[in-house]
Amino acid sequence: MPTDSSLRSTREGRKCATESRRRSRHVRDVVIIFPEQDPDGSTPEWQHKLEASGLLVIDREVPEGFPDVMSAIYAVNGFEVAPTVTISDSLPDASSQLDSEWSARTATYQLTGIGTTFYVLAPVARGHEVGWIHVKDTIGSNLPSRIRAGTGRSDFLTMSEDGRVMCAVSTEEVETWIVVHQFP
């Protein structure tokens, strides 16, 4: 059972990290990285996969009132979901078309904030349990291709920093969808 002093120390550490993040949001071009560690001290698999995709983990704090993970997943996988864009997997340039359409949709709906930052779900099995991860795109183009190369998966789900726009890629039987959903 934790002691009062260890609980106080943990709370103080969280408070300092939160205050540090709050201060960092007021300064442009400064990114404070809070490395994640598994209980054994190693970097989690999901972080390795995001980094392999050119996404730098900023933190895992989400703003108050941010859409919960399951609401976002249902907005992509629900029975009545209609894709914003469909791309046939049989096209010879399907991958480059997906990258191009992704760039167009994310620009139209303003997915990224200042400095190409947004939230993403962990690209691993049971990623919903990890929750939203605040990332910075260090490359800025061809995100669907980079996610596929870095994670081995084509499906992924992103959310704007204000929690109002969700953009996702979903693979279906013979086509790939881009789904855009706007939260109130």
PDB file of C-alpha atoms in Angstrom:
ATOM      1  CA  MET A   1       0.000   0.000   0.000  1.00  0.00           C
ATOM      2  CA  PRO A   2       1.412   3.428  -0.917  1.00  0.00           C
ATOM      3  CA  THR A   3       2.482   5.743   1.846  1.00  0.00           C
ATOM      4  CA  ASP A   4       1.251   9.317   2.253  1.00  0.00           C
ATOM      5  CA  SER A   5       4.653  10.632   1.209  1.00  0.00           C
ATOM      6  CA  SER A   6       4.765   8.490  -1.968  1.00  0.00           C
ATOM      7  CA  LEU A   7       1.255   9.623  -2.925  1.00  0.00           C
ATOM      8  CA  ARG A   8       2.204  13.250  -2.294  1.00  0.00           C
ATOM      9  CA  SER A   9       5.366  12.812  -4.372  1.00  0.00           C
ATOM     10  CA  THR A  10       3.377  11.265  -7.245  1.00  0.00           C
ATOM     11  CA  ARG A  11       0.786  14.046  -7.143  1.00  0.00           C
ATOM     12  CA  GLU A  12       3.510  16.712  -7.085  1.00  0.00           C
ATOM     13  CA  GLY A  13       5.260  15.077 -10.050  1.00  0.00           C
ATOM     14  CA  ARG A  14       2.015  15.023 -12.052  1.00  0.00           C
ATOM     15  CA  LYS A  15       1.324  18.635 -11.094  1.00  0.00           C
ATOM     16  CA  CYS A  16       4.783  19.745 -12.289  1.00  0.00           C
ATOM     17  CA  ALA A  17       4.413  17.830 -15.568  1.00  0.00           C
ATOM     18  CA  THR A  18       0.942  19.308 -16.142  1.00  0.00           C
ATOM     19  CA  GLU A  19       2.140  22.837 -15.383  1.00  0.00           C
ATOM     20  CA  SER A  20       5.101  22.303 -17.697  1.00  0.00           C
ATOM     21  CA  ARG A  21       2.783  21.155 -20.523  1.00  0.00           C
ATOM     22  CA  ARG A  22       0.471  24.118 -19.979  1.00  0.00           C
ATOM     23  CA  ARG A  23       3.385  26.508 -20.238  1.00  0.00           C
ATOM     24  CA  SER A  24       4.706  24.765 -23.348  1.00  0.00           C
ATOM     25  CA  ARG A  25       1.436  25.240 -25.264  1.00  0.00           C
ATOM     26  CA  HIS A  26       1.987  29.014 -25.255  1.00  0.00           C
ATOM     27  CA  VAL A  27       5.326  28.800 -27.028  1.00  0.00           C
ATOM     28  CA  ARG A  28       5.415  28.004 -30.730  1.00  0.00           C
ATOM     29  CA  ASP A  29       7.880  25.487 -32.132  1.00  0.00           C
ATOM     30  CA  VAL A  30       8.676  24.059 -28.697  1.00  0.00           C
ATOM     31  CA  VAL A  31       7.747  20.451 -28.150  1.00  0.00           C
ATOM     32  CA  ILE A  32       8.141  18.830 -24.773  1.00  0.00           C
ATOM     33  CA  ILE A  33       8.375  15.079 -25.088  1.00  0.00           C
ATOM     34  CA  PHE A  34       7.146  12.877 -22.268  1.00  0.00           C
ATOM     35  CA  PRO A  35       8.548   9.458 -23.095  1.00  0.00           C
ATOM     36  CA  GLU A  36       6.291   6.566 -22.243  1.00  0.00           C
ATOM     37  CA  GLN A  37       7.521   3.468 -20.516  1.00  0.00           C
ATOM     38  CA  ASP A  38       5.984   0.087 -19.950  1.00  0.00           C
ATOM     39  CA  PRO A  39       6.054  -1.276 -16.385  1.00  0.00           C
ATOM     40  CA  ASP A  40       9.318  -3.058 -17.196  1.00  0.00           C
ATOM     41  CA  GLY A  41      10.914   0.271 -18.211  1.00  0.00           C
ATOM     42  CA  SER A  42      10.864  -0.354 -21.959  1.00  0.00           C
ATOM     43  CA  THR A  43       9.284   1.897 -24.588  1.00  0.00           C
ATOM     44  CA  PRO A  44       5.812   0.612 -25.565  1.00  0.00           C
ATOM     45  CA  GLU A  45       5.316  -1.072 -28.926  1.00  0.00           C
ATOM     46  CA  TRP A  46       2.787   1.573 -30.011  1.00  0.00           C
ATOM     47  CA  GLN A  47       5.341   4.346 -29.494  1.00  0.00           C
ATOM     48  CA  HIS A  48       7.919   2.535 -31.630  1.00  0.00           C
ATOM     49  CA  LYS A  49       5.305   2.147 -34.379  1.00  0.00           C
ATOM     50  CA  LEU A  50       4.300   5.814 -34.277  1.00  0.00           C
ATOM     51  CA  GLU A  51       7.941   6.909 -34.406  1.00  0.00           C
ATOM     52  CA  ALA A  52       8.551   4.551 -37.356  1.00  0.00           C
ATOM     53  CA  SER A  53       5.696   6.398 -39.091  1.00  0.00           C
ATOM     54  CA  GLY A  54       7.302   9.808 -38.569  1.00  0.00           C
ATOM     55  CA  LEU A  55       5.054  10.772 -35.645  1.00  0.00           C
ATOM     56  CA  LEU A  56       6.682  12.204 -32.538  1.00  0.00           C
ATOM     57  CA  VAL A  57       4.806  11.554 -29.294  1.00  0.00           C
ATOM     58  CA  ILE A  58       4.193  14.797 -27.398  1.00  0.00           C
ATOM     59  CA  ASP A  59       2.035  13.508 -24.540  1.00  0.00           C
ATOM     60  CA  ARG A  60      -1.099  11.558 -23.668  1.00  0.00           C
ATOM     61  CA  GLU A  61      -3.034  14.344 -21.991  1.00  0.00           C
ATOM     62  CA  VAL A  62      -6.343  15.190 -23.638  1.00  0.00           C
ATOM     63  CA  PRO A  63      -8.286  18.405 -23.183  1.00  0.00           C
ATOM     64  CA  GLU A  64     -11.379  18.386 -21.004  1.00  0.00           C
ATOM     65  CA  GLY A  65     -14.497  17.516 -23.005  1.00  0.00           C
ATOM     66  CA  PHE A  66     -12.480  15.668 -25.678  1.00  0.00           C
ATOM     67  CA  PRO A  67     -14.457  12.884 -27.453  1.00  0.00           C
ATOM     68  CA  ASP A  68     -13.925   9.510 -25.845  1.00  0.00           C
ATOM     69  CA  VAL A  69     -12.148   6.828 -27.837  1.00  0.00           C
ATOM     70  CA  MET A  70     -15.168   4.565 -28.278  1.00  0.00           C
ATOM     71  CA  SER A  71     -17.309   7.404 -29.697  1.00  0.00           C
ATOM     72  CA  ALA A  72     -14.619   7.996 -32.319  1.00  0.00           C
ATOM     73  CA  ILE A  73     -14.363   4.291 -33.132  1.00  0.00           C
ATOM     74  CA  TYR A  74     -18.143   4.020 -33.573  1.00  0.00           C
ATOM     75  CA  ALA A  75     -18.057   7.086 -35.840  1.00  0.00           C
ATOM     76  CA  VAL A  76     -15.788   5.071 -38.167  1.00  0.00           C
ATOM     77  CA  ASN A  77     -17.137   1.544 -37.720  1.00  0.00           C
ATOM     78  CA  GLY A  78     -20.833   2.107 -37.077  1.00  0.00           C
ATOM     79  CA  PHE A  79     -23.441   0.392 -39.241  1.00  0.00           C
ATOM     80  CA  GLU A  80     -24.600   3.604 -40.903  1.00  0.00           C
ATOM     81  CA  VAL A  81     -21.156   5.117 -41.570  1.00  0.00           C
ATOM     82  CA  ALA A  82     -20.730   6.532 -45.057  1.00  0.00           C
ATOM     83  CA  PRO A  83     -17.207   7.116 -46.348  1.00  0.00           C
ATOM     84  CA  THR A  84     -16.122  10.592 -47.378  1.00  0.00           C
ATOM     85  CA  VAL A  85     -13.850   9.040 -50.029  1.00  0.00           C
ATOM     86  CA  THR A  86     -13.534   5.502 -51.386  1.00  0.00           C
ATOM     87  CA  ILE A  87     -10.509   4.205 -53.234  1.00  0.00           C
ATOM     88  CA  SER A  88     -10.548   0.859 -55.002  1.00  0.00           C
ATOM     89  CA  ASP A  89      -7.747  -1.428 -53.846  1.00  0.00           C
ATOM     90  CA  SER A  90      -7.451  -2.760 -57.412  1.00  0.00           C
ATOM     91  CA  LEU A  91      -6.096   0.546 -58.741  1.00  0.00           C
ATOM     92  CA  PRO A  92      -2.376   0.426 -59.507  1.00  0.00           C
ATOM     93  CA  ASP A  93      -1.832   3.763 -57.752  1.00  0.00           C
ATOM     94  CA  ALA A  94      -4.280   3.174 -54.861  1.00  0.00           C
ATOM     95  CA  SER A  95      -1.655   4.001 -52.241  1.00  0.00           C
ATOM     96  CA  SER A  96      -0.684   7.336 -53.786  1.00  0.00           C
ATOM     97  CA  GLN A  97      -4.362   8.191 -54.353  1.00  0.00           C
ATOM     98  CA  LEU A  98      -5.048   7.498 -50.677  1.00  0.00           C
ATOM     99  CA  ASP A  99      -2.174   9.786 -49.653  1.00  0.00           C
ATOM    100  CA  SER A 100      -3.417  12.530 -51.969  1.00  0.00           C
ATOM    101  CA  GLU A 101      -7.054  12.275 -50.833  1.00  0.00           C
ATOM    102  CA  TRP A 102      -5.964  12.171 -47.182  1.00  0.00           C
ATOM    103  CA  SER A 103      -3.978  15.386 -47.599  1.00  0.00           C
ATOM    104  CA  ALA A 104      -6.908  17.091 -49.323  1.00  0.00           C
ATOM    105  CA  ARG A 105      -9.456  16.047 -46.680  1.00  0.00           C
ATOM    106  CA  THR A 106      -7.296  16.852 -43.679  1.00  0.00           C
ATOM    107  CA  ALA A 107      -6.543  20.288 -45.129  1.00  0.00           C
ATOM    108  CA  THR A 108     -10.227  20.958 -45.867  1.00  0.00           C
ATOM    109  CA  TYR A 109     -11.344  19.889 -42.399  1.00  0.00           C
ATOM    110  CA  GLN A 110      -8.298  21.359 -40.610  1.00  0.00           C
ATOM    111  CA  LEU A 111      -7.179  18.203 -38.835  1.00  0.00           C
ATOM    112  CA  THR A 112      -3.764  19.500 -37.833  1.00  0.00           C
ATOM    113  CA  GLY A 113      -3.024  22.348 -35.490  1.00  0.00           C
ATOM    114  CA  ILE A 114      -0.029  24.665 -35.419  1.00  0.00           C
ATOM    115  CA  GLY A 115       3.060  22.701 -36.378  1.00  0.00           C
ATOM    116  CA  THR A 116       1.173  19.632 -37.706  1.00  0.00           C
ATOM    117  CA  THR A 117       0.020  18.335 -34.332  1.00  0.00           C
ATOM    118  CA  PHE A 118      -3.033  16.150 -33.715  1.00  0.00           C
ATOM    119  CA  TYR A 119      -4.169  13.104 -31.741  1.00  0.00           C
ATOM    120  CA  VAL A 120      -4.040   9.496 -32.910  1.00  0.00           C
ATOM    121  CA  LEU A 121      -5.154   6.170 -31.485  1.00  0.00           C
ATOM    122  CA  ALA A 122      -2.379   3.695 -30.787  1.00  0.00           C
ATOM    123  CA  PRO A 123      -1.838   1.584 -33.927  1.00  0.00           C
ATOM    124  CA  VAL A 124      -1.782  -1.737 -32.081  1.00  0.00           C
ATOM    125  CA  ALA A 125      -4.297  -4.387 -31.112  1.00  0.00           C
ATOM    126  CA  ARG A 126      -6.438  -3.020 -28.264  1.00  0.00           C
ATOM    127  CA  GLY A 127      -5.149   0.481 -29.037  1.00  0.00           C
ATOM    128  CA  HIS A 128      -8.400   1.862 -27.642  1.00  0.00           C
ATOM    129  CA  GLU A 129      -7.119   0.896 -24.194  1.00  0.00           C
ATOM    130  CA  VAL A 130      -4.068   3.124 -24.676  1.00  0.00           C
ATOM    131  CA  GLY A 131      -6.300   6.052 -25.617  1.00  0.00           C
ATOM    132  CA  TRP A 132      -5.527   9.263 -27.474  1.00  0.00           C
ATOM    133  CA  ILE A 133      -1.886  10.106 -28.112  1.00  0.00           C
ATOM    134  CA  HIS A 134      -0.893  13.685 -28.913  1.00  0.00           C
ATOM    135  CA  VAL A 135       1.638  13.639 -31.771  1.00  0.00           C
ATOM    136  CA  LYS A 136       3.561  15.917 -34.103  1.00  0.00           C
ATOM    137  CA  ASP A 137       3.954  14.857 -37.724  1.00  0.00           C
ATOM    138  CA  THR A 138       7.670  15.354 -38.389  1.00  0.00           C
ATOM    139  CA  ILE A 139       7.348  14.709 -42.138  1.00  0.00           C
ATOM    140  CA  GLY A 140       4.019  16.264 -43.122  1.00  0.00           C
ATOM    141  CA  SER A 141       3.014  14.259 -46.203  1.00  0.00           C
ATOM    142  CA  ASN A 142       1.876  10.765 -47.209  1.00  0.00           C
ATOM    143  CA  LEU A 143       0.646   9.866 -43.709  1.00  0.00           C
ATOM    144  CA  PRO A 144      -1.420   6.805 -44.755  1.00  0.00           C
ATOM    145  CA  SER A 145       1.585   5.249 -46.544  1.00  0.00           C
ATOM    146  CA  ARG A 146       3.876   6.023 -43.615  1.00  0.00           C
ATOM    147  CA  ILE A 147       1.430   4.552 -41.090  1.00  0.00           C
ATOM    148  CA  ARG A 148       1.178   1.368 -43.180  1.00  0.00           C
ATOM    149  CA  ALA A 149       4.966   1.116 -43.479  1.00  0.00           C
ATOM    150  CA  GLY A 150       5.603   1.897 -39.795  1.00  0.00           C
ATOM    151  CA  THR A 151       2.847  -0.196 -38.256  1.00  0.00           C
ATOM    152  CA  GLY A 152       2.004  -2.896 -40.768  1.00  0.00           C
ATOM    153  CA  ARG A 153      -1.642  -1.745 -40.603  1.00  0.00           C
ATOM    154  CA  SER A 154      -3.577   0.429 -43.006  1.00  0.00           C
ATOM    155  CA  ASP A 155      -6.363   1.436 -40.609  1.00  0.00           C
ATOM    156  CA  PHE A 156      -5.834   4.383 -38.300  1.00  0.00           C
ATOM    157  CA  LEU A 157      -7.837   7.086 -36.580  1.00  0.00           C
ATOM    158  CA  THR A 158      -6.862  10.706 -35.897  1.00  0.00           C
ATOM    159  CA  MET A 159      -8.508  13.631 -34.100  1.00  0.00           C
ATOM    160  CA  SER A 160      -7.900  17.367 -34.327  1.00  0.00           C
ATOM    161  CA  GLU A 161      -6.454  19.090 -31.274  1.00  0.00           C
ATOM    162  CA  ASP A 162      -9.794  20.714 -30.465  1.00  0.00           C
ATOM    163  CA  GLY A 163     -11.591  17.336 -30.635  1.00  0.00           C
ATOM    164  CA  ARG A 164     -14.035  18.490 -33.283  1.00  0.00           C
ATOM    165  CA  VAL A 165     -12.746  16.718 -36.419  1.00  0.00           C
ATOM    166  CA  MET A 166     -11.966  13.025 -36.719  1.00  0.00           C
ATOM    167  CA  CYS A 167     -10.331  11.634 -39.865  1.00  0.00           C
ATOM    168  CA  ALA A 168      -9.757   7.923 -40.277  1.00  0.00           C
ATOM    169  CA  VAL A 169      -8.654   5.353 -42.824  1.00  0.00           C
ATOM    170  CA  SER A 170     -10.611   2.115 -42.848  1.00  0.00           C
ATOM    171  CA  THR A 171      -9.888  -0.891 -45.037  1.00  0.00           C
ATOM    172  CA  GLU A 172     -12.928  -2.694 -46.381  1.00  0.00           C
ATOM    173  CA  GLU A 173     -13.182  -5.825 -48.529  1.00  0.00           C
ATOM    174  CA  VAL A 174     -12.096  -4.350 -51.873  1.00  0.00           C
ATOM    175  CA  GLU A 175     -11.607  -0.672 -51.124  1.00  0.00           C
ATOM    176  CA  THR A 176     -10.177   1.745 -48.627  1.00  0.00           C
ATOM    177  CA  TRP A 177     -12.275   4.461 -47.055  1.00  0.00           C
ATOM    178  CA  ILE A 178     -11.441   7.845 -45.668  1.00  0.00           C
ATOM    179  CA  VAL A 179     -14.049   8.743 -43.073  1.00  0.00           C
ATOM    180  CA  VAL A 180     -14.428  12.273 -41.756  1.00  0.00           C
ATOM    181  CA  HIS A 181     -16.683  12.935 -38.786  1.00  0.00           C
ATOM    182  CA  GLN A 182     -17.304  16.230 -37.079  1.00  0.00           C
ATOM    183  CA  PHE A 183     -18.143  16.236 -33.377  1.00  0.00           C
ATOM    184  CA  PRO A 184     -20.278  19.042 -31.922  1.00  0.00           C
TER     185      PRO A 184
END
